[in-house]
XYZ file of C-alpha atoms in Angstrom:
513
model
C -0.047 0.058 0.035
C 1.319 3.668 -0.429
C 2.674 6.001 1.912
C -0.825 7.421 2.655
C -2.000 4.052 3.708
C 0.994 3.239 5.773
C 0.801 6.701 7.564
C -2.790 5.813 8.821
C -1.473 2.684 10.299
C 1.208 4.410 12.493
C 0.783 4.711 16.172
C 1.257 8.328 16.614
C -0.586 9.454 13.370
C -3.265 11.083 15.390
C -0.749 13.750 16.141
C -0.310 14.722 12.708
C -2.698 15.883 9.978
C -2.324 14.285 6.534
C -2.053 16.987 3.768
C -1.082 15.436 0.376
C 1.426 13.067 -1.286
C 4.265 14.310 -2.959
C 6.186 11.722 -5.097
C 7.557 9.189 -2.533
C 6.903 11.317 0.399
C 3.735 12.587 2.335
C 3.165 16.168 3.437
C 1.721 16.282 7.068
C 0.989 18.970 9.387
C 1.670 18.529 13.164
C -1.312 19.346 15.125
C 0.794 20.116 18.337
C 2.883 23.069 16.670
C 1.480 26.431 16.530
C 0.856 27.838 13.110
C 0.918 25.809 9.821
C 4.002 23.603 10.334
C 4.473 20.855 7.698
C 6.874 18.142 7.293
C 7.742 16.163 3.959
C 8.971 12.570 4.945
C 8.859 9.041 3.935
C 9.831 7.414 7.269
C 8.216 7.368 10.785
C 11.442 7.759 12.442
C 11.530 11.300 11.169
C 8.076 12.160 12.634
C 9.035 10.210 15.880
C 12.124 12.399 16.408
C 10.166 15.554 15.870
C 7.540 14.457 18.954
C 10.435 13.665 21.273
C 12.634 16.812 20.360
C 9.713 19.589 20.024
C 7.056 18.047 22.320
C 8.925 16.169 25.005
C 6.685 17.493 27.689
C 3.616 15.919 26.077
C 2.984 12.370 27.071
C 2.569 10.448 23.998
C -0.291 8.105 23.748
C -0.490 5.308 21.259
C -3.194 4.518 19.138
C -5.027 1.374 20.238
C -4.460 -1.660 17.852
C -1.627 -0.176 15.841
C 1.524 -1.807 15.083
C 4.671 -0.767 17.522
C 7.274 1.274 15.686
C 11.169 1.638 16.493
C 13.338 4.542 15.927
C 15.187 3.010 13.209
C 15.355 4.156 9.655
C 12.745 1.800 8.536
C 9.895 2.907 6.390
C 6.065 3.143 7.611
C 4.961 -0.276 8.421
C 3.204 -1.973 5.531
C -0.682 -2.683 6.018
C -1.995 -6.279 5.447
C -4.385 -6.726 2.491
C -7.979 -7.087 4.203
C -9.879 -10.316 3.527
C -13.690 -10.341 2.413
C -15.452 -12.308 5.095
C -18.577 -13.956 3.750
C -19.269 -16.091 6.835
C -21.567 -13.531 8.443
C -23.521 -12.548 5.059
C -25.997 -15.167 5.322
C -29.262 -14.897 3.382
C -32.446 -15.378 5.424
C -34.820 -18.019 4.235
C -37.788 -15.908 3.438
C -35.425 -13.696 1.127
C -34.126 -16.665 -0.625
C -37.648 -17.677 -1.402
C -38.533 -14.187 -2.762
C -35.494 -14.243 -4.801
C -35.957 -17.547 -6.315
C -39.575 -16.810 -7.098
C -38.612 -13.354 -8.580
C -36.338 -14.965 -10.971
C -38.909 -17.649 -12.079
C -41.567 -14.798 -12.645
C -39.539 -12.480 -14.185
C -37.873 -14.847 -16.539
C -41.130 -16.531 -17.311
C -39.786 -19.959 -16.578
C -41.772 -22.980 -16.154
C -43.033 -23.328 -12.608
C -41.698 -26.820 -12.549
C -38.130 -25.304 -12.569
C -38.149 -25.268 -8.901
C -38.852 -28.972 -8.776
C -35.722 -29.664 -10.785
C -33.005 -31.577 -8.974
C -30.143 -29.598 -10.495
C -31.668 -26.209 -9.637
C -32.297 -27.491 -6.100
C -28.604 -28.586 -5.679
C -27.451 -25.255 -6.916
C -29.683 -23.511 -4.504
C -28.701 -25.814 -1.926
C -25.069 -24.298 -1.800
C -26.327 -20.705 -0.706
C -25.894 -20.491 2.753
C -28.937 -19.279 4.798
C -29.538 -18.596 8.451
C -31.800 -21.413 8.639
C -32.573 -24.479 6.388
C -35.118 -22.780 4.220
C -36.824 -24.612 1.395
C -37.472 -23.514 -2.211
C -40.922 -21.535 -3.000
C -43.674 -23.820 -3.919
C -46.479 -23.760 -6.301
C -48.638 -22.159 -3.596
C -47.197 -18.845 -4.138
C -49.873 -17.881 -6.677
C -52.675 -18.879 -4.447
C -51.200 -16.727 -1.845
C -51.077 -13.732 -4.101
C -54.751 -14.744 -5.028
C -55.845 -14.592 -1.341
C -54.201 -11.198 -0.751
C -55.774 -9.774 -3.856
C -59.220 -10.835 -2.656
C -58.667 -9.589 0.814
C -57.525 -6.243 -0.513
C -60.473 -6.175 -2.657
C -62.850 -6.917 0.026
C -61.912 -4.047 2.093
C -63.093 -1.360 -0.638
C -66.794 -0.788 -1.987
C -65.873 0.749 -5.248
C -63.280 -0.316 -7.924
C -62.749 0.418 -11.810
C -61.336 -2.033 -14.268
C -59.978 -2.140 -17.630
C -59.894 -4.449 -20.630
C -58.007 -5.074 -23.904
C -57.537 -7.580 -26.377
C -54.384 -8.321 -28.226
C -52.794 -10.967 -30.219
C -49.312 -12.349 -29.857
C -47.716 -15.516 -31.481
C -51.066 -16.350 -33.105
C -52.798 -16.397 -29.807
C -55.546 -13.953 -28.556
C -55.527 -12.669 -24.924
C -57.831 -10.627 -23.058
C -56.169 -8.699 -20.156
C -58.033 -7.065 -17.393
C -56.752 -4.740 -14.613
C -58.332 -3.275 -11.559
C -57.972 0.072 -9.747
C -58.941 1.407 -6.359
C -58.159 3.515 -3.587
C -56.842 2.142 -0.232
C -59.388 3.178 2.232
C -56.940 3.733 4.988
C -54.013 5.787 3.198
C -56.054 6.804 0.105
C -53.256 5.437 -2.277
C -54.156 4.645 -5.542
C -53.573 0.859 -6.281
C -53.572 -1.226 -9.475
C -53.330 -4.940 -9.875
C -54.183 -7.412 -12.673
C -57.072 -9.570 -12.517
C -56.652 -11.626 -15.549
C -54.767 -12.474 -18.866
C -57.008 -15.009 -20.106
C -56.565 -16.874 -23.501
C -59.668 -16.397 -25.703
C -60.367 -18.835 -28.660
C -62.376 -17.946 -31.537
C -63.713 -14.686 -32.749
C -63.791 -11.633 -30.466
C -67.425 -10.926 -30.923
C -69.427 -8.616 -28.476
C -71.160 -11.334 -26.842
C -68.155 -13.163 -26.036
C -66.338 -9.983 -24.670
C -69.178 -9.395 -22.479
C -69.514 -12.925 -21.111
C -65.759 -13.173 -20.227
C -65.807 -9.755 -18.692
C -68.654 -10.610 -16.559
C -66.996 -13.998 -15.559
C -63.886 -12.276 -14.492
C -65.437 -9.758 -12.383
C -67.588 -12.428 -10.853
C -64.685 -14.660 -10.098
C -62.648 -11.847 -8.448
C -65.489 -10.835 -6.005
C -66.169 -7.549 -7.705
C -69.102 -8.083 -9.538
C -71.200 -5.550 -7.463
C -68.530 -3.106 -6.924
C -67.308 -2.114 -10.554
C -68.486 1.454 -11.163
C -66.851 1.696 -14.589
C -64.814 -0.296 -17.120
C -62.444 1.733 -19.538
C -61.597 0.133 -22.757
C -60.373 1.237 -26.321
C -62.717 2.292 -28.942
C -62.905 -1.102 -30.827
C -66.366 -1.807 -32.101
C -66.626 -4.978 -30.679
C -66.043 -3.395 -27.093
C -68.390 -0.511 -27.885
C -71.229 -2.859 -29.178
C -70.780 -4.976 -25.991
C -71.506 -2.219 -23.668
C -74.222 -0.751 -25.736
C -75.762 -3.933 -25.812
C -75.460 -5.106 -22.116
C -74.960 -2.059 -20.137
C -77.789 -1.395 -17.848
C -79.315 2.068 -17.960
C -81.884 3.195 -15.239
C -85.014 5.235 -15.861
C -83.710 7.695 -13.236
C -80.570 8.250 -15.168
C -82.510 9.015 -18.201
C -84.755 11.527 -16.518
C -81.720 13.482 -14.995
C -80.029 13.607 -18.516
C -83.181 15.042 -20.052
C -83.530 17.580 -16.881
C -79.937 18.644 -16.969
C -79.812 19.338 -20.686
C -76.988 16.912 -21.678
C -75.226 16.749 -18.325
C -74.898 13.301 -16.999
C -75.278 12.241 -13.411
C -74.123 8.715 -12.246
C -74.923 7.176 -9.217
C -72.263 4.719 -8.420
C -74.622 2.725 -6.112
C -76.650 1.953 -9.317
C -73.589 1.575 -11.641
C -72.130 -2.077 -10.628
C -72.522 -4.565 -13.023
C -75.128 -7.328 -12.109
C -77.062 -9.832 -13.840
C -80.767 -9.357 -14.740
C -82.800 -11.920 -13.042
C -85.817 -11.317 -15.210
C -84.362 -12.238 -18.510
C -81.023 -13.822 -17.251
C -79.083 -11.496 -19.243
C -75.492 -10.053 -18.587
C -75.394 -6.294 -17.452
C -72.119 -4.542 -17.911
C -70.991 -1.640 -15.671
C -70.819 1.913 -17.341
C -68.394 2.170 -20.180
C -65.678 4.870 -20.608
C -63.292 5.116 -23.746
C -59.654 5.603 -23.333
C -58.532 8.928 -23.560
C -55.097 8.295 -25.312
C -56.769 5.908 -27.816
C -59.142 8.607 -28.428
C -56.530 11.134 -29.074
C -54.916 8.653 -31.209
C -57.877 8.574 -33.492
C -57.934 12.315 -33.707
C -54.340 11.942 -35.212
C -55.111 9.154 -37.631
C -58.530 9.929 -38.666
C -59.694 13.610 -38.280
C -56.361 15.037 -39.076
C -55.846 12.746 -42.069
C -59.495 13.969 -43.166
C -58.704 17.482 -42.863
C -55.584 17.029 -45.272
C -57.147 14.869 -47.634
C -60.051 17.366 -48.145
C -57.914 20.284 -48.192
C -56.948 21.153 -51.808
C -53.793 22.750 -50.818
C -52.529 19.734 -48.946
C -53.975 16.754 -50.590
C -51.529 16.222 -53.446
C -48.401 16.972 -51.457
C -49.577 14.746 -48.526
C -50.086 11.907 -50.636
C -46.930 12.109 -52.624
C -44.515 12.833 -49.877
C -46.185 9.909 -47.584
C -45.814 7.586 -50.514
C -42.054 8.454 -50.878
C -41.553 8.014 -47.040
C -43.290 4.622 -47.281
C -40.982 3.525 -50.209
C -37.879 4.561 -48.064
C -39.119 2.443 -44.939
C -40.132 -0.460 -47.039
C -36.708 -0.377 -48.698
C -34.781 0.170 -45.639
C -36.676 -2.701 -43.513
C -36.410 -5.349 -46.080
C -33.043 -4.899 -47.578
C -29.782 -5.167 -45.618
C -27.905 -3.146 -48.600
C -30.616 -0.427 -48.323
C -30.127 -0.096 -44.445
C -26.435 0.256 -44.907
C -26.986 3.095 -47.327
C -29.428 4.655 -44.751
C -26.562 4.519 -42.051
C -23.777 5.750 -44.463
C -25.881 8.943 -45.512
C -27.635 9.777 -42.264
C -25.517 8.242 -39.513
C -28.902 6.774 -38.230
C -31.446 4.144 -38.964
C -34.855 4.872 -40.416
C -37.742 4.275 -37.900
C -40.594 2.147 -39.422
C -44.122 2.896 -38.113
C -46.083 0.377 -36.133
C -49.783 0.214 -37.060
C -51.116 -0.031 -33.693
C -49.137 3.130 -32.230
C -49.549 6.385 -33.901
C -46.430 7.967 -32.205
C -44.194 5.639 -34.128
C -45.550 7.197 -37.344
C -44.716 10.354 -36.238
C -41.464 9.471 -35.106
C -40.612 7.886 -38.370
C -41.694 10.947 -40.373
C -39.673 13.069 -37.897
C -36.456 11.144 -38.522
C -36.759 11.509 -42.134
C -37.271 15.279 -41.800
C -33.959 15.571 -39.661
C -31.925 14.283 -42.903
C -30.675 17.227 -44.879
C -32.632 17.604 -48.221
C -29.494 17.090 -50.310
C -28.474 13.977 -48.275
C -32.000 12.801 -48.419
C -32.242 13.137 -52.137
C -28.703 11.274 -52.303
C -30.213 8.358 -50.223
C -33.361 8.328 -52.682
C -31.127 8.010 -55.666
C -29.156 5.101 -54.256
C -32.407 3.325 -53.133
C -34.019 4.192 -56.517
C -36.805 5.966 -54.855
C -38.262 9.307 -56.224
C -36.699 12.305 -54.826
C -38.246 14.821 -52.632
C -38.660 18.387 -53.808
C -38.687 21.436 -51.638
C -42.492 21.778 -51.278
C -42.751 18.110 -50.180
C -39.987 18.461 -47.611
C -41.433 21.720 -46.408
C -44.831 19.916 -45.773
C -43.280 17.051 -43.729
C -41.472 19.549 -41.533
C -44.696 21.739 -40.824
C -46.629 18.525 -40.300
C -44.264 17.152 -37.726
C -44.162 20.860 -36.022
C -48.079 20.950 -35.860
C -48.263 17.383 -34.635
C -45.547 17.504 -32.069
C -47.717 18.765 -29.156
C -50.061 16.111 -29.750
C -47.412 13.302 -29.647
C -46.234 14.793 -26.364
C -49.798 14.496 -24.833
C -50.000 10.929 -26.015
C -46.705 10.168 -24.284
C -47.930 11.531 -21.143
C -51.608 9.840 -21.109
C -49.986 6.489 -22.116
C -47.661 6.687 -19.168
C -47.962 3.726 -16.474
C -48.759 6.213 -13.411
C -50.881 8.644 -15.372
C -54.025 9.320 -13.312
C -57.591 10.478 -14.265
C -56.622 14.098 -13.025
C -53.989 14.552 -15.481
C -56.227 14.480 -18.466
C -57.805 17.900 -18.652
C -54.495 19.814 -17.652
C -52.856 17.745 -20.404
C -55.619 18.575 -22.948
C -55.408 22.312 -22.013
C -51.682 22.374 -22.597
C -52.087 20.408 -25.922
C -54.446 23.193 -27.338
C -52.261 26.100 -26.261
C -48.905 24.662 -27.614
C -50.653 23.567 -30.689
C -52.129 27.038 -31.474
C -48.564 28.410 -30.838
C -47.219 26.641 -33.805
C -49.542 28.662 -36.323
C -46.882 31.399 -36.479
C -44.281 28.803 -38.005
C -46.429 27.481 -40.514
C -47.098 28.409 -44.156
C -50.313 28.776 -45.911
C -50.151 25.100 -46.878
C -50.704 23.879 -43.145
C -52.094 27.008 -41.362
C -55.229 25.459 -40.780
C -54.052 22.175 -39.133
C -53.535 23.500 -35.705
C -57.108 24.826 -35.502
C -58.413 21.257 -36.504
C -56.518 19.643 -33.984
C -57.817 22.125 -31.271
C -61.451 21.789 -32.734
C -61.738 17.980 -32.800
C -59.897 17.350 -29.365
C -62.610 18.519 -27.037
C -65.288 17.233 -29.453
C -64.191 13.876 -29.077
C -63.398 14.226 -25.379
C -67.016 15.458 -24.830
C -68.447 12.476 -26.736
C -66.549 9.702 -25.613
C -64.705 10.575 -22.362
C -67.422 12.804 -20.812
C -65.551 15.097 -18.545
C -68.643 16.656 -17.304
C -69.809 13.712 -15.434
C -70.493 14.245 -11.719
C -70.380 11.034 -9.265
C -72.499 11.667 -6.367
C -70.351 9.510 -4.072
C -67.140 11.351 -4.784
C -65.158 8.535 -6.296
C -62.768 9.082 -9.008
C -61.364 6.201 -11.017
C -58.893 5.706 -13.732
C -59.837 6.572 -17.242
C -56.963 4.808 -18.886
C -56.632 1.006 -19.927
C -53.448 -0.727 -18.876
C -54.190 -4.059 -20.782
C -51.689 -3.120 -23.739
C -48.661 -3.164 -21.171
C -49.222 -6.616 -19.769
C -46.489 -8.471 -21.087
C -46.775 -11.081 -24.231
C -45.511 -14.624 -23.887
C -41.926 -15.126 -23.706
C -42.270 -19.116 -23.465
C -44.407 -20.831 -26.012
C -44.035 -24.001 -24.062
C -46.053 -22.796 -21.202
C -49.728 -23.691 -20.915
C -52.307 -20.923 -20.980
C -53.061 -21.286 -17.423
C -49.318 -21.329 -16.294
C -48.684 -18.378 -18.390
C -51.343 -16.509 -17.000
C -50.126 -17.163 -13.472
C -46.715 -16.105 -14.098
C -47.867 -12.844 -15.880
C -50.182 -11.991 -12.939
C -47.586 -12.295 -10.214
C -45.150 -10.377 -12.392
C -47.430 -7.586 -13.172
C -48.601 -7.361 -9.487
C -45.041 -7.128 -8.271
C -45.592 -10.102 -5.938
C -41.873 -10.281 -4.702
C -41.006 -6.602 -4.644
C -41.390 -3.883 -2.040
C -43.856 -2.194 -4.496
C -46.494 -4.864 -4.114
C -49.945 -3.188 -4.213
C -51.825 -6.092 -2.562
C -49.293 -6.632 -0.024
C -51.440 -6.612 3.410
C -48.689 -4.591 5.072
C -49.293 -1.813 2.375
């Protein structure tokens, strides 16, 4: 070890203050001498002579546990290298169970992994404070019991539902949201990720959703269900949603203002005709805004004589670039050589990816862009088309930012109206930077956003029991299968445990939370 480390092991080092290291020597300051008296030395004997000669009247006290020194011309005593002691770092049996279970769940491994002799032999080599066993398959039952206990303590909940397809299999995901009655913290958990076979018709959706609510014990507690704007979801709730006569009278009396009593809202089964009855339906705000960008804005552009032709031609050229770059390795290499970046290919189910893909093309200088088009044998962009794409991205950027906020995992109902207000303000502020070609686009976005929101999300709803629920579906963020060899039921068990953070401190259904 260096001079500094040797100095700290000397028995009289507390009478000196270490300043710095200079070459092979160290600079120290004597704390007994008045003023700022420093010494440069590489030997302990020099410092010992100073103490005996200048401070002989002081009774020197050795520091406990230090190595004795001599007055010889030896260097500072070398310190021994410390050894890491793992004997005291034992893992508790409960922590070991959680770590192993989290590994199985996060990696989406078969549950039978814990039964493997080789895996158990590996875990047995980990020293624990007590002879702890591996987690058993009852962990899911424990999570399910904790979730039921948490839901029994609340009177009102809201759910979300979504369909998606992965690996040629269709799944229906349902999440549930509620407030902790003691702490008023917002809680979220996954209820189901169920394999759905056959067509996703409205009656199948209604039956499955009612069965999931019933099996979870919240059939009479659901005050609203949030979904996307899919026609099958819309028809299911339109057909099976119960509308009381008192609600109709209130709507007429208040001239369009809707009053909903959550005591009458929960889903039930109509005993008279044995027909399903679903809770009130709300459409996802972020999905509705996506429709604004994909339908209303496109409708304005295609119906406007100033933008129809240039829009179709420029987007066709962009599509040709995306197709070439995604299907040919040589074309992809040409893109990297010219722009030093790859082109983004838009996804059909996410409008933000379309905006980002167009924006990536506009970031390439026009000369380089046309050079790339020549190499890929695609028609070049003219100045008008390039200007249109840049102005299109400028006017649509606030909408993209709003979607990113509303699609966030922790976005609550209270963030919706402020986000829409900021969206409209920033969209209108882009008008000064636009040419006559796209000057009307910000007005269209501002005009259709409140209209869609009033029609589908209904911000003017008043809930008599002062209960606010989430207005965003989370089914889309439930993960897709990573192991096709898992059965549908085991995959659902692993996914629910992973989504509900069963083995982490953020577990929303932990009784201690």
